[in-house]
DNA sequence: GCTCATCTACTTTTT
DNA sequence: GTAGATGAGC
């Protein structure tokens, strides 16, 4: 690409909305931009287009549909972009095109994404296209970050001050817990976490306390749900704080309250673009509708890009309906489908397409590709005996690919491979295995950097220095490190503060003058108050990173970890250093705090060659040469809970998740299912996922194991046969003895891969030291088999288990047996899976 | 007020 | 199975 965009004007902030066409002397040229004889890029671009359309280099290389999506700038457009069809390219080129043709200034384009990552990527890619002018796109960001921007400007209209704090989930839960206790309710019977979830759900729907359904209101806190929600909102206001939902709801309220202001924004935003439209929730939809309104006759230049087949966030409020309804919402909308896929092989697309066709209520797209290579591998379905073997076999295949021993004979980088799991507990076994093998891996997802205990503690100090009214921060750190300021003191402070309607830090300042507190607490509190006074004085006078260091030193916080002998302590100190290092990029402590509350995801170390392990959800938008999809079993995938709670639509969302998984693969895709999996610490027999049945045989190979000795399911435990035994459309190839053998694939022969290589590296992106490990799923399988009926087995019984062989029952608890197996040692299993052995 | 032991729950996760 | 949350005891 060229520098031909160099002289696109840009604005740091708030240019007067003006007609680009009337530009000229008014346009501030970008520093260093060459003078172009008075002819701006827009004019040049348009001239070029008029002469010869293909001469505009940023448009070349687009296929006709993509090009249409880029060039249809006026009027509503819905771009249905299938996986791997160049969605981001269309979005970024479209913005470049709008700029190049002089239809709008950078500051007149509103471009919304869902994640910070997507926003960052878009900025970078536009930057490449336009050559830096993207700095002047102040309205490119996530719904939430744009919401913050609007609110900071107009906070007073919704009863906030413009320096409001943004609370994260953790703060919210603590706050709600206080409210529940203040109401005199039992916080065990009414868990704060659950209520936080309910509030989040309401806010996703755009509902404030008066709007929530009566049933919802009654379902919590002895029917006081609505009051509690209202109390929460009131408390946020006194704290001058917002939760994430408010960042959407307040702007909506604001626009409704001040139509003139809304009109200003209408004039400002000539073009609106929304990425991942299938993931928008009702509140975001309302927000968008308000901003997209135009008087009659004025075109609504709204372009939404999305893929209904990749909607996987229904459970957190996303409304696929928004995308399905687009044409009704925006009359005269043009719908452009992108179906030409540039990512995957025919087989992968064929498998994914056939699978997703089982869903109803789609807009209907079929991906196709020009590539056709007889050497392309079909999607491979593998069976393993249990999850341990699954991990072992995946590890072997990865090593084969790495060595170049695999089918294509080429060596593959670990960076090009990924394991995508349905639930994070599945990651563990792969990690264990890879540690054993000395295989580099990186785990993506889970709690982020700023969610770590030490980072949050440090942040609480910083917040309180900047925002003395931040009671949540105050409560978090008054007694961290330990200062002898326990519950009693904090409660006293709390009551004092609430009674006088002042912040707790101020209350502390008052109370040290009285003799309400014990001398010991009083002294400790005096020190705390003094420290904060000191820091606040320094806030404007010394560099913020220096102050941050001093705060952590003087508060004794770093010492607390230095004196901690636990294994995590050094890592925590390292994280604190990292936190301060990352502050350097910001102008002030306030600027930093704002950033952290909204963004701050860990970056991947691109230099490390490692296999990625992540959930299917976090894999959306990514692609890998080889993709491993383990755990395709009923109850896990589709997840039992999705079926129980979501019914048919739940199943369809699971299927979309499967579709997302398959379409991540460029060249090789391996599916796995196991016959035995440990669920809630108990070994369970499992059935292959119905999604396997929904794959087209033409694009799928069933991997044959090398040897076999298969015991069969044996109809134990009330599950009957494998569904693959039933006569189903594609069941034939799966019900052959070979297939059954595949399910029984044993790999004792493969047990010799032990020992660790040197230089083994593990990267944990976004995971704290204690990620969600060892979690298991709740499923029908368990619900069915764990019954109240006492077991027919007794201590001392000799039994046989399909996985572990013979053993003696050593304990019976309902139908859960503890068995000492002759070879496998002590295990807990359900009695449905063992047989009494005659002795 | 702090520490250890028992109890409990347990998909997905962004902002 | 296991982490995190709570409650009794020091």
mmCIF file of N, CA, C and O in Angstrom, chain A residues 24-81:
data_model
loop_
_atom_site.group_PDB
_atom_site.id
_atom_site.type_symbol
_atom_site.label_atom_id
_atom_site.label_comp_id
_atom_site.label_asym_id
_atom_site.label_seq_id
_atom_site.Cartn_x
_atom_site.Cartn_y
_atom_site.Cartn_z
ATOM 1 N N UNK A 24 -9.909 22.717 2.801
ATOM 2 C CA UNK A 24 -8.973 23.596 2.126
ATOM 3 C C UNK A 24 -8.036 24.139 3.168
ATOM 4 O O UNK A 24 -7.377 23.368 3.855
ATOM 5 N N UNK A 25 -8.026 25.405 3.354
ATOM 6 C CA UNK A 25 -7.102 26.008 4.306
ATOM 7 C C UNK A 25 -7.403 25.538 5.730
ATOM 8 O O UNK A 25 -6.498 25.443 6.548
ATOM 9 N N UNK A 26 -8.650 25.219 5.971
ATOM 10 C CA UNK A 26 -9.032 24.866 7.330
ATOM 11 C C UNK A 26 -8.457 23.534 7.782
ATOM 12 O O UNK A 26 -8.288 23.302 8.956
ATOM 13 N N UNK A 27 -8.159 22.704 6.834
ATOM 14 C CA UNK A 27 -7.727 21.362 7.215
ATOM 15 C C UNK A 27 -6.298 21.363 7.720
ATOM 16 O O UNK A 27 -5.385 21.736 7.007
ATOM 17 N N UNK A 28 -6.107 20.961 8.958
ATOM 18 C CA UNK A 28 -4.739 20.888 9.460
ATOM 19 C C UNK A 28 -4.028 19.711 8.810
ATOM 20 O O UNK A 28 -4.457 18.577 8.941
ATOM 21 N N UNK A 29 -2.976 19.984 8.102
ATOM 22 C CA UNK A 29 -2.279 18.894 7.443
ATOM 23 C C UNK A 29 -1.482 18.113 8.463
ATOM 24 O O UNK A 29 -1.016 18.657 9.457
ATOM 25 N N UNK A 30 -1.347 16.866 8.209
ATOM 26 C CA UNK A 30 -0.566 16.041 9.123
ATOM 27 C C UNK A 30 0.901 16.449 9.017
ATOM 28 O O UNK A 30 1.390 16.782 7.962
ATOM 29 N N UNK A 31 1.558 16.394 10.161
ATOM 30 C CA UNK A 31 2.955 16.807 10.179
ATOM 31 C C UNK A 31 3.753 16.038 9.131
ATOM 32 O O UNK A 31 3.642 14.828 9.007
ATOM 33 N N UNK A 32 4.531 16.753 8.393
ATOM 34 C CA UNK A 32 5.406 16.103 7.442
ATOM 35 C C UNK A 32 4.740 15.676 6.151
ATOM 36 O O UNK A 32 5.367 15.102 5.280
ATOM 37 N N UNK A 33 3.468 15.935 6.032
ATOM 38 C CA UNK A 33 2.787 15.518 4.818
ATOM 39 C C UNK A 33 3.236 16.388 3.653
ATOM 40 O O UNK A 33 3.325 17.595 3.780
ATOM 41 N N UNK A 34 3.545 15.755 2.542
ATOM 42 C CA UNK A 34 4.005 16.526 1.409
ATOM 43 C C UNK A 34 2.883 17.375 0.843
ATOM 44 O O UNK A 34 1.716 16.962 0.861
ATOM 45 N N UNK A 35 3.219 18.532 0.394
ATOM 46 C CA UNK A 35 2.209 19.350 -0.259
ATOM 47 C C UNK A 35 1.883 18.698 -1.593
ATOM 48 O O UNK A 35 2.760 18.192 -2.277
ATOM 49 N N UNK A 36 0.648 18.669 -1.920
ATOM 50 C CA UNK A 36 0.287 17.990 -3.151
ATOM 51 C C UNK A 36 -0.380 18.943 -4.119
ATOM 52 O O UNK A 36 -1.398 18.656 -4.723
ATOM 53 N N UNK A 37 0.207 20.084 -4.211
ATOM 54 C CA UNK A 37 -0.261 21.052 -5.193
ATOM 55 C C UNK A 37 -1.724 21.412 -5.013
ATOM 56 O O UNK A 37 -2.420 21.655 -5.988
ATOM 57 N N UNK A 38 -2.149 21.450 -3.765
ATOM 58 C CA UNK A 38 -3.487 21.903 -3.488
ATOM 59 C C UNK A 38 -4.564 20.861 -3.760
ATOM 60 O O UNK A 38 -5.712 21.046 -3.395
ATOM 61 N N UNK A 39 -4.187 19.768 -4.344
ATOM 62 C CA UNK A 39 -5.198 18.752 -4.641
ATOM 63 C C UNK A 39 -5.146 17.686 -3.552
ATOM 64 O O UNK A 39 -4.182 16.943 -3.435
ATOM 65 N N UNK A 40 -6.169 17.634 -2.727
ATOM 66 C CA UNK A 40 -6.196 16.698 -1.606
ATOM 67 C C UNK A 40 -6.356 15.273 -2.092
ATOM 68 O O UNK A 40 -6.717 15.022 -3.219
ATOM 69 N N UNK A 41 -6.098 14.394 -1.170
ATOM 70 C CA UNK A 41 -6.178 12.975 -1.518
ATOM 71 C C UNK A 41 -7.579 12.597 -1.960
ATOM 72 O O UNK A 41 -7.784 11.805 -2.868
ATOM 73 N N UNK A 42 -8.535 13.209 -1.297
ATOM 74 C CA UNK A 42 -9.906 12.856 -1.634
ATOM 75 C C UNK A 42 -10.170 13.141 -3.098
ATOM 76 O O UNK A 42 -10.671 12.296 -3.843
ATOM 77 N N UNK A 43 -9.785 14.333 -3.459
ATOM 78 C CA UNK A 43 -10.019 14.726 -4.840
ATOM 79 C C UNK A 43 -9.244 13.819 -5.796
ATOM 80 O O UNK A 43 -9.761 13.359 -6.806
ATOM 81 N N UNK A 44 -8.002 13.550 -5.381
ATOM 82 C CA UNK A 44 -7.193 12.697 -6.252
ATOM 83 C C UNK A 44 -7.794 11.307 -6.358
ATOM 84 O O UNK A 44 -7.862 10.717 -7.421
ATOM 85 N N UNK A 45 -8.222 10.825 -5.219
ATOM 86 C CA UNK A 45 -8.792 9.489 -5.221
ATOM 87 C C UNK A 45 -10.039 9.421 -6.095
ATOM 88 O O UNK A 45 -10.243 8.496 -6.861
ATOM 89 N N UNK A 46 -10.845 10.446 -5.941
ATOM 90 C CA UNK A 46 -12.086 10.443 -6.712
ATOM 91 C C UNK A 46 -11.789 10.563 -8.198
ATOM 92 O O UNK A 46 -12.391 9.872 -9.012
ATOM 93 N N UNK A 47 -10.820 11.400 -8.480
ATOM 94 C CA UNK A 47 -10.440 11.561 -9.886
ATOM 95 C C UNK A 47 -9.950 10.229 -10.432
ATOM 96 O O UNK A 47 -10.338 9.792 -11.515
ATOM 97 N N UNK A 48 -9.130 9.590 -9.614
ATOM 98 C CA UNK A 48 -8.588 8.305 -10.048
ATOM 99 C C UNK A 48 -9.704 7.293 -10.269
ATOM 100 O O UNK A 48 -9.713 6.558 -11.244
ATOM 101 N N UNK A 49 -10.655 7.332 -9.375
ATOM 102 C CA UNK A 49 -11.729 6.380 -9.496
ATOM 103 C C UNK A 49 -12.526 6.644 -10.769
ATOM 104 O O UNK A 49 -12.944 5.721 -11.463
ATOM 105 N N UNK A 50 -12.747 7.900 -11.046
ATOM 106 C CA UNK A 50 -13.539 8.214 -12.214
ATOM 107 C C UNK A 50 -12.848 7.773 -13.497
ATOM 108 O O UNK A 50 -13.483 7.315 -14.428
ATOM 109 N N UNK A 51 -11.526 7.886 -13.486
ATOM 110 C CA UNK A 51 -10.802 7.479 -14.684
ATOM 111 C C UNK A 51 -10.772 5.963 -14.808
ATOM 112 O O UNK A 51 -11.074 5.386 -15.827
ATOM 113 N N UNK A 52 -10.373 5.368 -13.747
ATOM 114 C CA UNK A 52 -10.147 3.938 -13.814
ATOM 115 C C UNK A 52 -10.254 3.399 -12.401
ATOM 116 O O UNK A 52 -9.356 3.529 -11.592
ATOM 117 N N UNK A 53 -11.356 2.769 -12.144
ATOM 118 C CA UNK A 53 -11.650 2.360 -10.781
ATOM 119 C C UNK A 53 -10.557 1.483 -10.175
ATOM 120 O O UNK A 53 -10.219 1.616 -9.019
ATOM 121 N N UNK A 54 -10.042 0.586 -10.970
ATOM 122 C CA UNK A 54 -9.079 -0.354 -10.399
ATOM 123 C C UNK A 54 -7.750 0.291 -10.035
ATOM 124 O O UNK A 54 -6.918 -0.328 -9.413
ATOM 125 N N UNK A 55 -7.576 1.521 -10.403
ATOM 126 C CA UNK A 55 -6.291 2.137 -10.088
ATOM 127 C C UNK A 55 -6.198 2.539 -8.625
ATOM 128 O O UNK A 55 -5.157 2.924 -8.147
ATOM 129 N N UNK A 56 -7.305 2.490 -7.923
ATOM 130 C CA UNK A 56 -7.217 2.807 -6.499
ATOM 131 C C UNK A 56 -6.696 1.564 -5.803
ATOM 132 O O UNK A 56 -7.390 0.579 -5.661
ATOM 133 N N UNK A 57 -5.466 1.638 -5.356
ATOM 134 C CA UNK A 57 -4.825 0.381 -4.972
ATOM 135 C C UNK A 57 -5.455 -0.301 -3.762
ATOM 136 O O UNK A 57 -5.433 -1.503 -3.660
ATOM 137 N N UNK A 58 -6.049 0.474 -2.864
ATOM 138 C CA UNK A 58 -6.615 -0.210 -1.716
ATOM 139 C C UNK A 58 -7.842 -1.032 -2.073
ATOM 140 O O UNK A 58 -8.262 -1.896 -1.339
ATOM 141 N N UNK A 59 -8.426 -0.756 -3.231
ATOM 142 C CA UNK A 59 -9.594 -1.534 -3.632
ATOM 143 C C UNK A 59 -9.221 -2.781 -4.427
ATOM 144 O O UNK A 59 -10.006 -3.721 -4.535
ATOM 145 N N UNK A 60 -8.029 -2.743 -4.967
ATOM 146 C CA UNK A 60 -7.650 -3.902 -5.773
ATOM 147 C C UNK A 60 -7.463 -5.091 -4.848
ATOM 148 O O UNK A 60 -7.078 -4.955 -3.693
ATOM 149 N N UNK A 61 -7.747 -6.238 -5.351
ATOM 150 C CA UNK A 61 -7.602 -7.414 -4.515
ATOM 151 C C UNK A 61 -8.852 -7.760 -3.735
ATOM 152 O O UNK A 61 -8.902 -8.774 -3.061
ATOM 153 N N UNK A 62 -9.849 -6.905 -3.805
ATOM 154 C CA UNK A 62 -11.121 -7.249 -3.168
ATOM 155 C C UNK A 62 -11.961 -8.028 -4.179
ATOM 156 O O UNK A 62 -11.925 -7.742 -5.368
ATOM 157 N N UNK A 63 -12.724 -8.986 -3.688
ATOM 158 C CA UNK A 63 -13.628 -9.665 -4.604
ATOM 159 C C UNK A 63 -14.874 -8.806 -4.784
ATOM 160 O O UNK A 63 -15.071 -7.824 -4.046
ATOM 161 N N UNK A 64 -15.716 -9.129 -5.760
ATOM 162 C CA UNK A 64 -16.836 -8.224 -6.069
ATOM 163 C C UNK A 64 -17.739 -7.926 -4.879
ATOM 164 O O UNK A 64 -18.161 -6.780 -4.688
ATOM 165 N N UNK A 65 -17.998 -8.938 -4.056
ATOM 166 C CA UNK A 65 -18.890 -8.700 -2.913
ATOM 167 C C UNK A 65 -18.208 -7.790 -1.891
ATOM 168 O O UNK A 65 -18.826 -6.879 -1.335
ATOM 169 N N UNK A 66 -16.952 -8.085 -1.653
ATOM 170 C CA UNK A 66 -16.221 -7.241 -0.695
ATOM 171 C C UNK A 66 -16.196 -5.804 -1.186
ATOM 172 O O UNK A 66 -16.397 -4.859 -0.428
ATOM 173 N N UNK A 67 -15.985 -5.684 -2.464
ATOM 174 C CA UNK A 67 -15.890 -4.363 -3.040
ATOM 175 C C UNK A 67 -17.218 -3.617 -2.927
ATOM 176 O O UNK A 67 -17.262 -2.422 -2.622
ATOM 177 N N UNK A 68 -18.268 -4.359 -3.142
ATOM 178 C CA UNK A 68 -19.587 -3.750 -3.003
ATOM 179 C C UNK A 68 -19.801 -3.280 -1.562
ATOM 180 O O UNK A 68 -20.316 -2.184 -1.321
ATOM 181 N N UNK A 69 -19.368 -4.122 -0.631
ATOM 182 C CA UNK A 69 -19.535 -3.769 0.780
ATOM 183 C C UNK A 69 -18.712 -2.528 1.132
ATOM 184 O O UNK A 69 -19.094 -1.744 1.998
ATOM 185 N N UNK A 70 -17.608 -2.348 0.460
ATOM 186 C CA UNK A 70 -16.766 -1.192 0.717
ATOM 187 C C UNK A 70 -17.342 0.059 0.053
ATOM 188 O O UNK A 70 -17.369 1.137 0.643
ATOM 189 N N UNK A 71 -17.818 -0.122 -1.134
ATOM 190 C CA UNK A 71 -18.213 1.057 -1.909
ATOM 191 C C UNK A 71 -19.651 1.524 -1.675
ATOM 192 O O UNK A 71 -19.995 2.645 -2.028
ATOM 193 N N UNK A 72 -20.466 0.656 -1.105
ATOM 194 C CA UNK A 72 -21.827 1.083 -0.794
ATOM 195 C C UNK A 72 -21.789 1.872 0.508
ATOM 196 O O UNK A 72 -22.107 1.356 1.575
ATOM 197 N N UNK A 73 -21.384 3.096 0.405
ATOM 198 C CA UNK A 73 -21.188 3.851 1.641
ATOM 199 C C UNK A 73 -22.477 4.461 2.171
ATOM 200 O O UNK A 73 -22.632 4.631 3.374
ATOM 201 N N UNK A 74 -23.391 4.787 1.289
ATOM 202 C CA UNK A 74 -24.577 5.489 1.745
ATOM 203 C C UNK A 74 -25.771 4.557 1.892
ATOM 204 O O UNK A 74 -25.981 3.663 1.087
ATOM 205 N N UNK A 75 -26.526 4.798 2.933
ATOM 206 C CA UNK A 75 -27.671 3.958 3.234
ATOM 207 C C UNK A 75 -27.245 2.783 4.091
ATOM 208 O O UNK A 75 -26.060 2.486 4.218
ATOM 209 N N UNK A 76 -28.224 2.132 4.744
ATOM 210 C CA UNK A 76 -27.887 1.021 5.627
ATOM 211 C C UNK A 76 -27.384 -0.205 4.861
ATOM 212 O O UNK A 76 -27.924 -0.548 3.820
ATOM 213 N N UNK A 77 -26.360 -0.822 5.406
ATOM 214 C CA UNK A 77 -25.792 -2.015 4.791
ATOM 215 C C UNK A 77 -25.579 -3.068 5.869
ATOM 216 O O UNK A 77 -25.092 -2.756 6.960
ATOM 217 N N UNK A 78 -25.973 -4.269 5.562
ATOM 218 C CA UNK A 78 -25.647 -5.391 6.445
ATOM 219 C C UNK A 78 -24.706 -6.304 5.684
ATOM 220 O O UNK A 78 -25.047 -6.805 4.616
ATOM 221 N N UNK A 79 -23.536 -6.484 6.231
ATOM 222 C CA UNK A 79 -22.588 -7.395 5.596
ATOM 223 C C UNK A 79 -22.583 -8.696 6.384
ATOM 224 O O UNK A 79 -22.214 -8.720 7.548
ATOM 225 N N UNK A 80 -23.073 -9.741 5.751
ATOM 226 C CA UNK A 80 -23.050 -11.048 6.391
ATOM 227 C C UNK A 80 -21.759 -11.718 5.990
ATOM 228 O O UNK A 80 -21.623 -12.230 4.881
ATOM 229 N N UNK A 81 -20.836 -11.674 6.906
ATOM 230 C CA UNK A 81 -19.504 -12.148 6.570
ATOM 231 C C UNK A 81 -19.237 -13.474 7.254
ATOM 232 O O UNK A 81 -19.098 -13.533 8.466
#
